Amino acid sequence: MRYVISIDQSTQGTKALLFDGNGTLMCRVDAPHKQIVNDKGWVSHDPEEIYENVIKVTRGVLSKANVSPEQVVGVGISNQRETSVIWDKNTGLSLNNAIVWQCARATEICERPAIKAAADIVFEKTGLKLSPYFPAAKLAWLIENTKGVREKQKKHEICHGTVDSYLVYRLTKGECYGTDYSNASRTELFDIFRLKWDEEICSLFGIVPEDMPRVLDSNACFGYSDFEGLFSEPIPIHGVLGDSHGALYGQDCRKAGMAKATYGTGSSIMMNIGNKPLLSKNGLVTSLAWGIDGKVDYVLEGNLNYTGAVITWLKDDLELIESAGDTESLALKANKEDNLYLVPAFTGLGAPYWNSNAKASIVGMDRTTRKPEIVRAALECIAYQITDIINSMKEDAGLVLSELRVDGGPTKNGYLMQFQSDIAGCNVRVPNQEELSGIGAAYIAGVALGIWNEDIFGKMKRNVFKPMMDSAKRAAKYKGWKEAVNCTLR
């Protein structure tokens, strides 16, 4: 039996997933890493700790499954996107803590007159709105604020990029300094039309394009690694994807018009738009889905800050529920004639509204409003937000969306999934597996290595929710949501 390992390096920790020759997930091992938050609210990770955890979980998953290292034929990697790392080209060691995607310490850099004046150029080349969220400003901050880096930069002795490029560099002992198209397209330094690092934008942020990693196909061989002596013969790293892109691939959304939504603390909603890029006119961003065998696909994407986090708010802050599992039964007890809306603009509204000044609100309360109505409104706001993005995608791309493939913890909630289907007016397909980012990285590696063929995508079973709400009611409820959002934006 031959095995493939997928390493899913995420915000909270690192997972190793072991798949057998039939594509079955055998087991997983997790290792959390420290969330470093200072008194300014800056969020950091220690890259050395992350690398050590990659080795630890890879050893651990083989031990747990009682599988010999000699039976492993290759590795795929999925990673938290936008988190930015800087390291020494000669030693491979990080020069500072990584700046996590959530961290906005580079806001001042984006507000500099020359950079702010280039916002339209940045969007037209990269498909991304100018923001400290993306690595361009984060890497600029690291270069400016890490001791000795300016001198190393003059000698081309630094490397920098997203977490995948750092892990590949360390695992291959510096033989491969590379990233893939999905991660490159999220840096705000990569021209998604010319498929190269953009000299003008790099210069704006004080970054030398020659010091950026080489951009490879997502299913390319990123070099070989013995994982610090675990494997007697080095094995290939034969796939790299940003985590959301991994989920899109794992969900088999490989054709234009196919879309997935990941329900986590926040949400990433992606639609494959095929091999021709387009810039959104409706508040979304454009990225590369992946590069495979010399060809790239593009996606439209919208990100939400508060989806699963709304349920956490109900539990931890309002103390209305004891666990997320309570929400489904409470929603079913709510008054069916009630028209309560919760707009979760706790930190403003993201896509497609982009209003950082919006405040959260509950709209439509009366004397009969009780706990079940509030809980149901909290669930429904998740579906409404995702529908906002789906509608923007359909308008931008001119594509019909017949189904939405979903993943993440909240997809276990039957009420939410049925309401999502009803309000979006499309089938919602929930897979019988959870680790979609890691599955995507495993699939892209396993297919490239010849372990599996295209049939691997048919293995996943899905529960389908179909629209049951009549069109008039759907239109009325969605109109009420838009009116509630407009009240919040005033």
Tab-separated table of C-alpha atoms in Angstrom:
chain	number	residue	atom	x	y	z
A	1	MET	CA	0.000	0.000	0.000
A	2	ARG	CA	1.266	3.461	-0.953
A	3	TYR	CA	0.367	6.571	1.050
A	4	VAL	CA	0.190	10.339	0.535
A	5	ILE	CA	0.591	12.831	3.365
A	6	SER	CA	-1.149	16.194	3.321
A	7	ILE	CA	0.105	18.956	5.606
A	8	ASP	CA	-2.534	21.581	6.368
A	9	GLN	CA	-0.797	24.524	8.018
A	10	SER	CA	-3.565	26.776	9.327
A	11	THR	CA	-3.950	29.804	11.573
A	12	GLN	CA	-4.455	27.885	14.803
A	13	GLY	CA	-2.219	24.891	14.190
A	14	THR	CA	-0.757	22.316	11.835
A	15	LYS	CA	-2.365	19.028	10.768
A	16	ALA	CA	-0.894	16.015	9.023
A	17	LEU	CA	-3.435	13.887	7.153
A	18	LEU	CA	-2.584	10.388	5.903
A	19	PHE	CA	-4.339	9.011	2.801
A	20	ASP	CA	-4.041	5.458	1.522
A	21	GLY	CA	-3.789	4.313	-2.081
A	22	ASN	CA	-7.586	4.351	-2.391
A	23	GLY	CA	-7.757	8.004	-1.362
A	24	THR	CA	-9.219	7.189	2.056
A	25	LEU	CA	-8.274	9.463	4.946
A	26	MET	CA	-6.696	7.081	7.453
A	27	CYS	CA	-5.939	9.426	10.333
A	28	ARG	CA	-4.736	12.882	11.336
A	29	VAL	CA	-2.479	14.397	13.944
A	30	ASP	CA	-2.651	18.038	15.085
A	31	ALA	CA	-0.250	20.408	16.807
A	32	PRO	CA	-1.314	23.930	17.871
A	33	HIS	CA	1.107	26.839	17.836
A	34	LYS	CA	1.175	29.927	20.018
A	35	GLN	CA	-0.895	32.952	19.033
A	36	ILE	CA	1.424	35.849	19.861
A	37	VAL	CA	-0.634	38.998	20.534
A	38	ASN	CA	1.016	42.099	21.986
A	39	ASP	CA	-0.484	45.097	23.771
A	40	LYS	CA	-1.074	46.815	20.418
A	41	GLY	CA	-3.176	43.910	19.187
A	42	TRP	CA	-0.542	42.790	16.676
A	43	VAL	CA	-0.887	39.096	15.861
A	44	SER	CA	2.226	37.015	15.153
A	45	HIS	CA	3.361	33.409	14.776
A	46	ASP	CA	6.808	31.927	15.345
A	47	PRO	CA	7.861	30.393	11.988
A	48	GLU	CA	10.364	28.107	13.735
A	49	GLU	CA	7.609	26.665	15.922
A	50	ILE	CA	5.441	26.102	12.852
A	51	TYR	CA	8.267	24.308	11.046
A	52	GLU	CA	8.978	22.115	14.077
A	53	ASN	CA	5.270	21.248	14.248
A	54	VAL	CA	5.281	20.232	10.575
A	55	ILE	CA	7.983	17.680	11.369
A	56	LYS	CA	6.250	16.589	14.571
A	57	VAL	CA	2.818	15.956	13.047
A	58	THR	CA	4.313	14.148	10.050
A	59	ARG	CA	6.147	11.785	12.389
A	60	GLY	CA	3.062	11.520	14.550
A	61	VAL	CA	0.617	10.568	11.829
A	62	LEU	CA	2.832	7.720	10.609
A	63	SER	CA	3.278	6.462	14.159
A	64	LYS	CA	-0.438	6.681	14.889
A	65	ALA	CA	-1.334	4.756	11.728
A	66	ASN	CA	1.571	2.309	12.162
A	67	VAL	CA	2.714	3.063	8.618
A	68	SER	CA	6.341	2.762	7.559
A	69	PRO	CA	7.945	5.934	6.147
A	70	GLU	CA	9.045	3.869	3.135
A	71	GLN	CA	5.397	3.498	2.111
A	72	VAL	CA	4.899	7.276	1.696
A	73	VAL	CA	5.359	8.424	-1.906
A	74	GLY	CA	4.781	12.156	-1.595
A	75	VAL	CA	3.447	15.196	0.252
A	76	GLY	CA	1.022	18.018	-0.510
A	77	ILE	CA	0.814	21.282	1.441
A	78	SER	CA	-2.066	23.661	2.082
A	79	ASN	CA	-1.420	26.797	4.087
A	80	GLN	CA	-2.926	29.793	5.782
A	81	ARG	CA	-2.819	32.537	3.176
A	82	GLU	CA	-1.504	36.121	3.543
A	83	THR	CA	0.498	35.358	6.702
A	84	SER	CA	3.953	36.714	5.838
A	85	VAL	CA	7.437	35.453	6.692
A	86	ILE	CA	10.969	36.803	6.211
A	87	TRP	CA	14.043	34.592	6.534
A	88	ASP	CA	17.775	34.402	5.904
A	89	LYS	CA	18.652	33.023	2.474
A	90	ASN	CA	21.821	31.346	3.749
A	91	THR	CA	20.617	29.763	6.989
A	92	GLY	CA	16.916	29.326	6.185
A	93	LEU	CA	16.061	30.642	9.649
A	94	SER	CA	13.353	33.239	10.139
A	95	LEU	CA	14.509	36.777	10.917
A	96	ASN	CA	11.340	37.850	12.705
A	97	ASN	CA	7.996	36.459	13.761
A	98	ALA	CA	5.499	36.026	10.942
A	99	ILE	CA	2.780	38.665	10.603
A	100	VAL	CA	-0.552	36.851	10.644
A	101	TRP	CA	-3.223	37.636	8.059
A	102	GLN	CA	-5.476	39.031	10.808
A	103	CYS	CA	-2.894	41.651	11.830
A	104	ALA	CA	-3.364	45.243	10.634
A	105	ARG	CA	-0.042	46.690	11.872
A	106	ALA	CA	0.892	47.642	8.276
A	107	THR	CA	-2.064	50.043	7.902
A	108	GLU	CA	0.251	53.059	7.948
A	109	ILE	CA	2.168	51.696	4.961
A	110	CYS	CA	-1.011	51.486	2.862
A	111	GLU	CA	-1.851	55.070	3.837
A	112	ARG	CA	1.398	56.530	2.529
A	113	PRO	CA	0.568	59.021	-0.250
A	114	ALA	CA	2.480	57.254	-3.053
A	115	ILE	CA	0.974	53.875	-2.229
A	116	LYS	CA	-2.534	55.205	-1.636
A	117	ALA	CA	-2.416	57.044	-4.968
A	118	ALA	CA	-1.629	53.726	-6.690
A	119	ALA	CA	-4.651	51.889	-5.273
A	120	ASP	CA	-6.383	51.672	-8.666
A	121	ILE	CA	-3.228	50.391	-10.348
A	122	VAL	CA	-2.828	47.757	-7.631
A	123	PHE	CA	-6.404	46.572	-8.145
A	124	GLU	CA	-6.153	46.557	-11.941
A	125	LYS	CA	-3.004	44.433	-11.879
A	126	THR	CA	-3.524	42.169	-8.879
A	127	GLY	CA	-7.315	41.948	-8.623
A	128	LEU	CA	-7.035	42.905	-4.934
A	129	LYS	CA	-8.108	46.015	-3.053
A	130	LEU	CA	-5.240	47.917	-1.421
A	131	SER	CA	-5.183	46.684	2.164
A	132	PRO	CA	-2.801	45.841	5.033
A	133	TYR	CA	-4.513	42.434	4.989
A	134	PHE	CA	-2.287	41.318	2.098
A	135	PRO	CA	1.435	40.438	2.253
A	136	ALA	CA	2.658	43.440	0.205
A	137	ALA	CA	2.339	45.804	3.170
A	138	LYS	CA	3.204	43.095	5.707
A	139	LEU	CA	6.493	42.283	3.956
A	140	ALA	CA	7.280	45.998	3.666
A	141	TRP	CA	6.767	46.307	7.431
A	142	LEU	CA	9.063	43.338	8.094
A	143	ILE	CA	11.791	44.760	5.844
A	144	GLU	CA	11.583	48.152	7.535
A	145	ASN	CA	11.360	46.864	11.101
A	146	THR	CA	13.618	43.817	11.245
A	147	LYS	CA	17.169	44.495	12.380
A	148	GLY	CA	19.818	44.000	9.714
A	149	VAL	CA	17.408	43.227	6.888
A	150	ARG	CA	18.136	46.352	4.830
A	151	GLU	CA	21.794	45.350	4.650
A	152	LYS	CA	20.903	41.761	3.728
A	153	GLN	CA	18.480	43.017	1.090
A	154	LYS	CA	21.258	44.949	-0.659
A	155	LYS	CA	23.201	41.667	-0.928
A	156	HIS	CA	20.080	39.652	-1.955
A	157	GLU	CA	20.499	37.575	1.187
A	158	ILE	CA	16.831	37.582	2.262
A	159	CYS	CA	13.824	35.514	1.293
A	160	HIS	CA	10.239	36.435	1.996
A	161	GLY	CA	6.749	35.297	1.152
A	162	THR	CA	3.807	33.325	2.431
A	163	VAL	CA	4.045	30.354	4.796
A	164	ASP	CA	4.128	27.760	2.009
A	165	SER	CA	7.303	29.231	0.500
A	166	TYR	CA	9.015	29.258	3.893
A	167	LEU	CA	8.091	25.636	4.618
A	168	VAL	CA	9.195	24.478	1.168
A	169	TYR	CA	12.519	26.288	1.609
A	170	ARG	CA	13.132	24.719	5.017
A	171	LEU	CA	11.983	21.249	4.033
A	172	THR	CA	14.191	21.197	0.927
A	173	LYS	CA	17.139	22.785	2.777
A	174	GLY	CA	17.058	25.786	0.462
A	175	GLU	CA	17.005	23.822	-2.791
A	176	CYS	CA	13.553	25.145	-3.715
A	177	TYR	CA	12.586	28.757	-3.122
A	178	GLY	CA	9.125	28.583	-4.607
A	179	THR	CA	5.446	29.299	-4.172
A	180	ASP	CA	2.410	28.393	-6.251
A	181	TYR	CA	0.052	30.530	-8.312
A	182	SER	CA	-2.746	30.511	-5.710
A	183	ASN	CA	-0.519	31.904	-2.953
A	184	ALA	CA	1.310	34.328	-5.260
A	185	SER	CA	-1.991	35.838	-6.352
A	186	ARG	CA	-2.843	36.704	-2.735
A	187	THR	CA	0.308	38.745	-2.071
A	188	GLU	CA	-0.863	41.939	-3.857
A	189	LEU	CA	2.524	41.893	-5.613
A	190	PHE	CA	1.665	39.520	-8.459
A	191	ASP	CA	0.241	40.612	-11.818
A	192	ILE	CA	-2.505	38.048	-12.407
A	193	PHE	CA	-2.726	38.991	-16.087
A	194	ARG	CA	0.982	38.742	-16.962
A	195	LEU	CA	1.552	35.976	-14.368
A	196	LYS	CA	4.676	37.549	-12.892
A	197	TRP	CA	5.821	39.629	-9.952
A	198	ASP	CA	5.023	43.237	-10.808
A	199	GLU	CA	8.100	45.459	-10.711
A	200	GLU	CA	6.145	48.698	-10.205
A	201	ILE	CA	4.110	47.419	-7.256
A	202	CYS	CA	7.098	45.693	-5.643
A	203	SER	CA	9.020	48.973	-5.879
A	204	LEU	CA	6.161	50.857	-4.191
A	205	PHE	CA	6.479	48.577	-1.171
A	206	GLY	CA	10.280	48.539	-1.123
A	207	ILE	CA	10.476	44.922	-2.254
A	208	VAL	CA	12.985	43.585	-4.769
A	209	PRO	CA	11.091	41.301	-7.188
A	210	GLU	CA	14.202	39.156	-7.703
A	211	ASP	CA	14.051	38.327	-3.995
A	212	MET	CA	10.521	36.889	-4.295
A	213	PRO	CA	10.071	33.122	-4.687
A	214	ARG	CA	9.773	31.453	-8.055
A	215	VAL	CA	6.119	30.859	-8.971
A	216	LEU	CA	5.355	27.244	-9.890
A	217	ASP	CA	2.294	25.270	-10.896
A	218	SER	CA	0.283	24.137	-7.893
A	219	ASN	CA	0.864	20.490	-8.866
A	220	ALA	CA	4.584	20.963	-9.616
A	221	CYS	CA	7.361	19.191	-7.781
A	222	PHE	CA	8.597	21.663	-5.163
A	223	GLY	CA	11.682	19.613	-4.397
A	224	TYR	CA	12.453	16.686	-2.106
A	225	SER	CA	12.668	16.405	1.662
A	226	ASP	CA	13.660	13.783	4.204
A	227	PHE	CA	11.702	15.671	6.902
A	228	GLU	CA	14.714	15.958	9.192
A	229	GLY	CA	15.701	12.301	8.780
A	230	LEU	CA	12.210	10.769	8.985
A	231	PHE	CA	12.484	9.356	5.457
A	232	SER	CA	15.568	7.385	4.509
A	233	GLU	CA	15.144	8.614	0.935
A	234	PRO	CA	13.821	12.165	0.362
A	235	ILE	CA	10.232	12.227	-0.939
A	236	PRO	CA	8.701	14.796	-3.319
A	237	ILE	CA	6.579	17.749	-2.245
A	238	HIS	CA	4.284	17.546	-5.235
A	239	GLY	CA	1.551	20.060	-4.542
A	240	VAL	CA	1.051	23.421	-2.823
A	241	LEU	CA	-2.193	25.392	-2.470
A	242	GLY	CA	-3.535	28.187	-0.292
A	243	ASP	CA	-6.087	26.670	2.090
A	244	SER	CA	-9.209	28.160	0.471
A	245	HIS	CA	-7.957	27.094	-2.956
A	246	GLY	CA	-7.296	23.628	-1.576
A	247	ALA	CA	-10.902	23.435	-0.425
A	248	LEU	CA	-12.098	24.551	-3.881
A	249	TYR	CA	-10.009	21.813	-5.493
A	250	GLY	CA	-11.010	19.199	-2.913
A	251	GLN	CA	-14.663	20.072	-3.554
A	252	ASP	CA	-14.037	19.309	-7.259
A	253	CYS	CA	-14.970	22.857	-8.311
A	254	ARG	CA	-12.670	22.562	-11.305
A	255	LYS	CA	-15.032	23.987	-13.934
A	256	ALA	CA	-16.179	27.563	-14.541
A	257	GLY	CA	-19.355	28.404	-12.645
A	258	MET	CA	-18.713	26.014	-9.776
A	259	ALA	CA	-18.533	27.567	-6.315
A	260	LYS	CA	-17.779	26.642	-2.727
A	261	ALA	CA	-18.294	28.324	0.617
A	262	THR	CA	-16.179	27.502	3.650
A	263	TYR	CA	-18.021	28.156	6.914
A	264	GLY	CA	-15.484	28.820	9.627
A	265	THR	CA	-14.991	31.681	12.066
A	266	GLY	CA	-15.409	33.761	8.936
A	267	SER	CA	-16.095	32.527	5.438
A	268	SER	CA	-14.370	32.315	2.094
A	269	ILE	CA	-16.699	32.067	-0.873
A	270	MET	CA	-15.058	31.241	-4.200
A	271	MET	CA	-16.341	30.798	-7.726
A	272	ASN	CA	-14.222	29.268	-10.462
A	273	ILE	CA	-14.480	31.617	-13.474
A	274	GLY	CA	-12.257	29.618	-15.832
A	275	ASN	CA	-9.065	30.587	-17.627
A	276	LYS	CA	-9.873	34.238	-18.348
A	277	PRO	CA	-9.520	36.811	-15.556
A	278	LEU	CA	-12.041	39.550	-14.888
A	279	LEU	CA	-12.094	42.315	-12.336
A	280	SER	CA	-15.128	42.556	-10.097
A	281	LYS	CA	-17.487	45.508	-10.337
A	282	ASN	CA	-19.404	44.337	-7.289
A	283	GLY	CA	-16.997	44.435	-4.358
A	284	LEU	CA	-15.209	41.103	-4.835
A	285	VAL	CA	-11.572	40.264	-5.509
A	286	THR	CA	-10.014	38.182	-8.260
A	287	SER	CA	-7.322	35.590	-7.591
A	288	LEU	CA	-5.782	32.585	-9.261
A	289	ALA	CA	-7.445	29.323	-8.317
A	290	TRP	CA	-4.328	27.322	-9.162
A	291	GLY	CA	-1.895	26.512	-11.927
A	292	ILE	CA	-1.967	22.931	-13.208
A	293	ASP	CA	0.195	21.541	-15.996
A	294	GLY	CA	0.979	24.977	-17.384
A	295	LYS	CA	-2.586	26.333	-17.307
A	296	VAL	CA	-4.194	28.634	-14.745
A	297	ASP	CA	-7.764	29.097	-13.600
A	298	TYR	CA	-9.152	32.195	-11.910
A	299	VAL	CA	-11.635	32.750	-9.109
A	300	LEU	CA	-13.851	35.497	-7.808
A	301	GLU	CA	-13.746	35.569	-4.032
A	302	GLY	CA	-15.573	37.258	-1.209
A	303	ASN	CA	-14.536	37.025	2.442
A	304	LEU	CA	-16.738	37.486	5.495
A	305	ASN	CA	-15.517	38.193	9.019
A	306	TYR	CA	-18.543	36.963	10.962
A	307	THR	CA	-20.185	33.678	10.095
A	308	GLY	CA	-19.319	30.969	12.642
A	309	ALA	CA	-18.122	33.794	14.890
A	310	VAL	CA	-21.766	34.869	15.228
A	311	ILE	CA	-22.529	31.535	16.906
A	312	THR	CA	-19.546	32.034	19.220
A	313	TRP	CA	-20.967	35.468	20.105
A	314	LEU	CA	-24.313	33.887	21.018
A	315	LYS	CA	-22.558	31.376	23.277
A	316	ASP	CA	-19.703	33.273	24.898
A	317	ASP	CA	-20.939	36.855	25.019
A	318	LEU	CA	-24.741	36.711	25.140
A	319	GLU	CA	-24.799	33.292	26.863
A	320	LEU	CA	-27.987	32.418	24.992
A	321	ILE	CA	-26.766	28.927	24.123
A	322	GLU	CA	-24.486	26.365	25.748
A	323	SER	CA	-23.122	24.940	22.503
A	324	ALA	CA	-23.347	25.528	18.754
A	325	GLY	CA	-25.508	22.421	18.547
A	326	ASP	CA	-28.311	24.214	20.421
A	327	THR	CA	-28.946	26.639	17.555
A	328	GLU	CA	-30.796	24.229	15.258
A	329	SER	CA	-33.478	23.195	17.777
A	330	LEU	CA	-33.971	26.810	18.906
A	331	ALA	CA	-34.316	28.053	15.325
A	332	LEU	CA	-37.051	25.479	14.712
A	333	LYS	CA	-38.935	26.778	17.787
A	334	ALA	CA	-38.928	30.395	16.560
A	335	ASN	CA	-42.138	32.080	15.419
A	336	LYS	CA	-42.428	31.405	11.684
A	337	GLU	CA	-44.084	34.787	11.108
A	338	ASP	CA	-41.309	36.723	12.839
A	339	ASN	CA	-39.115	38.900	10.570
A	340	LEU	CA	-36.109	39.585	12.767
A	341	TYR	CA	-32.742	40.351	11.137
A	342	LEU	CA	-29.286	40.404	12.690
A	343	VAL	CA	-26.609	42.307	10.754
A	344	PRO	CA	-23.251	41.163	12.245
A	345	ALA	CA	-21.209	44.269	11.467
A	346	PHE	CA	-19.165	43.922	14.662
A	347	THR	CA	-16.062	45.179	12.855
A	348	GLY	CA	-17.789	46.820	9.915
A	349	LEU	CA	-19.021	45.030	6.806
A	350	GLY	CA	-16.738	43.322	4.310
A	351	ALA	CA	-17.609	42.065	0.846
A	352	PRO	CA	-19.562	43.216	-1.023
A	353	TYR	CA	-20.311	46.374	1.044
A	354	TRP	CA	-16.823	47.355	2.264
A	355	ASN	CA	-17.981	49.732	4.970
A	356	SER	CA	-15.664	49.734	7.986
A	357	ASN	CA	-17.900	52.182	9.868
A	358	ALA	CA	-21.015	49.992	9.885
A	359	LYS	CA	-22.223	48.848	13.298
A	360	ALA	CA	-23.937	45.582	14.179
A	361	SER	CA	-27.685	45.771	14.659
A	362	ILE	CA	-30.819	43.747	15.285
A	363	VAL	CA	-33.680	44.996	13.145
A	364	GLY	CA	-37.378	44.198	13.513
A	365	MET	CA	-37.733	43.414	17.223
A	366	ASP	CA	-41.091	43.677	18.931
A	367	ARG	CA	-42.557	42.587	22.277
A	368	THR	CA	-42.833	38.981	21.120
A	369	THR	CA	-39.128	38.636	20.296
A	370	ARG	CA	-37.581	35.833	22.347
A	371	LYS	CA	-34.382	33.818	22.463
A	372	PRO	CA	-35.404	31.450	19.604
A	373	GLU	CA	-36.024	34.385	17.243
A	374	ILE	CA	-32.636	35.951	18.046
A	375	VAL	CA	-30.822	32.632	17.594
A	376	ARG	CA	-32.603	31.994	14.292
A	377	ALA	CA	-31.734	35.490	13.052
A	378	ALA	CA	-28.086	34.804	13.938
A	379	LEU	CA	-28.111	31.617	11.874
A	380	GLU	CA	-29.915	33.224	8.967
A	381	CYS	CA	-27.510	36.173	8.766
A	382	ILE	CA	-24.794	33.693	7.803
A	383	ALA	CA	-26.836	32.525	4.820
A	384	TYR	CA	-27.829	36.075	3.842
A	385	GLN	CA	-24.201	37.257	3.795
A	386	ILE	CA	-23.109	34.332	1.658
A	387	THR	CA	-26.025	34.938	-0.703
A	388	ASP	CA	-24.921	38.573	-1.078
A	389	ILE	CA	-21.566	37.348	-2.348
A	390	ILE	CA	-23.073	34.655	-4.577
A	391	ASN	CA	-25.300	37.259	-6.222
A	392	SER	CA	-22.293	39.544	-6.803
A	393	MET	CA	-20.405	36.634	-8.353
A	394	LYS	CA	-23.242	35.786	-10.710
A	395	GLU	CA	-23.527	39.410	-11.785
A	396	ASP	CA	-19.757	39.795	-12.329
A	397	ALA	CA	-19.209	36.508	-14.139
A	398	GLY	CA	-22.516	36.196	-15.975
A	399	LEU	CA	-22.592	32.540	-14.909
A	400	VAL	CA	-25.518	30.497	-13.614
A	401	LEU	CA	-24.949	28.896	-10.214
A	402	SER	CA	-26.898	25.660	-9.936
A	403	GLU	CA	-25.291	24.490	-6.704
A	404	LEU	CA	-23.079	25.611	-3.847
A	405	ARG	CA	-20.588	23.169	-2.338
A	406	VAL	CA	-19.961	23.864	1.325
A	407	ASP	CA	-17.629	22.799	4.114
A	408	GLY	CA	-16.805	23.708	7.699
A	409	GLY	CA	-18.291	23.114	11.143
A	410	PRO	CA	-21.549	25.091	10.743
A	411	THR	CA	-22.538	22.896	7.766
A	412	LYS	CA	-23.606	20.265	10.318
A	413	ASN	CA	-26.572	22.521	11.116
A	414	GLY	CA	-29.512	21.245	9.074
A	415	TYR	CA	-31.610	24.383	9.568
A	416	LEU	CA	-28.791	26.620	8.312
A	417	MET	CA	-28.098	24.455	5.264
A	418	GLN	CA	-31.777	24.323	4.272
A	419	PHE	CA	-32.140	28.075	4.730
A	420	GLN	CA	-28.963	28.647	2.705
A	421	SER	CA	-30.461	26.608	-0.125
A	422	ASP	CA	-33.776	28.444	0.145
A	423	ILE	CA	-32.424	31.986	0.223
A	424	ALA	CA	-29.718	31.430	-2.425
A	425	GLY	CA	-32.151	29.548	-4.640
A	426	CYS	CA	-29.729	26.718	-5.433
A	427	ASN	CA	-28.826	23.242	-4.248
A	428	VAL	CA	-26.399	23.104	-1.322
A	429	ARG	CA	-24.126	20.072	-1.228
A	430	VAL	CA	-22.555	19.086	2.107
A	431	PRO	CA	-19.683	16.549	1.925
A	432	ASN	CA	-19.255	13.630	4.305
A	433	GLN	CA	-15.693	14.786	5.063
A	434	GLU	CA	-14.448	17.887	6.849
A	435	GLU	CA	-10.783	18.433	6.004
A	436	LEU	CA	-11.342	19.966	2.560
A	437	SER	CA	-8.195	22.123	2.472
A	438	GLY	CA	-6.013	19.154	3.345
A	439	ILE	CA	-7.969	16.871	1.021
A	440	GLY	CA	-7.384	19.298	-1.859
A	441	ALA	CA	-3.630	19.342	-1.197
A	442	ALA	CA	-3.581	15.538	-1.010
A	443	TYR	CA	-5.594	15.132	-4.224
A	444	ILE	CA	-3.433	17.516	-6.246
A	445	ALA	CA	-0.273	15.731	-5.054
A	446	GLY	CA	-1.661	12.222	-5.447
A	447	VAL	CA	-2.918	12.822	-8.983
A	448	ALA	CA	0.401	14.428	-9.976
A	449	LEU	CA	2.260	11.422	-8.565
A	450	GLY	CA	0.038	8.968	-10.431
A	451	ILE	CA	-1.336	7.432	-7.230
A	452	TRP	CA	-4.878	8.391	-8.203
A	453	ASN	CA	-6.656	9.470	-11.366
A	454	GLU	CA	-9.631	11.778	-11.890
A	455	ASP	CA	-11.921	9.153	-10.345
A	456	ILE	CA	-10.674	10.225	-6.917
A	457	PHE	CA	-13.064	13.198	-7.027
A	458	GLY	CA	-16.045	10.843	-7.207
A	459	LYS	CA	-15.247	9.223	-3.872
A	460	MET	CA	-16.716	12.008	-1.777
A	461	LYS	CA	-20.371	11.540	-0.809
A	462	ARG	CA	-22.604	14.565	-0.312
A	463	ASN	CA	-25.917	15.346	1.341
A	464	VAL	CA	-27.988	17.658	-0.867
A	465	PHE	CA	-30.337	20.395	0.367
A	466	LYS	CA	-32.757	21.658	-2.281
A	467	PRO	CA	-34.725	24.947	-2.285
A	468	MET	CA	-38.176	24.510	-0.722
A	469	MET	CA	-39.198	28.149	-0.147
A	470	ASP	CA	-41.518	29.685	-2.739
A	471	SER	CA	-40.025	32.480	-4.824
A	472	ALA	CA	-42.294	35.239	-3.443
A	473	LYS	CA	-41.341	34.465	0.153
A	474	ARG	CA	-37.681	34.219	-0.794
A	475	ALA	CA	-37.794	37.614	-2.483
A	476	ALA	CA	-39.580	39.195	0.480
A	477	LYS	CA	-37.152	37.810	3.049
A	478	TYR	CA	-34.089	38.837	1.031
A	479	LYS	CA	-35.550	42.314	0.500
A	480	GLY	CA	-35.945	42.579	4.279
A	481	TRP	CA	-32.287	41.651	4.725
A	482	LYS	CA	-31.131	44.334	2.285
A	483	GLU	CA	-33.268	46.904	4.094
A	484	ALA	CA	-31.741	45.851	7.436
A	485	VAL	CA	-28.239	46.236	5.988
A	486	ASN	CA	-29.135	49.681	4.626
A	487	CYS	CA	-30.291	50.707	8.120
A	488	THR	CA	-26.891	49.608	9.441
A	489	LEU	CA	-25.020	51.567	6.783
A	490	ARG	CA	-26.796	54.862	7.465
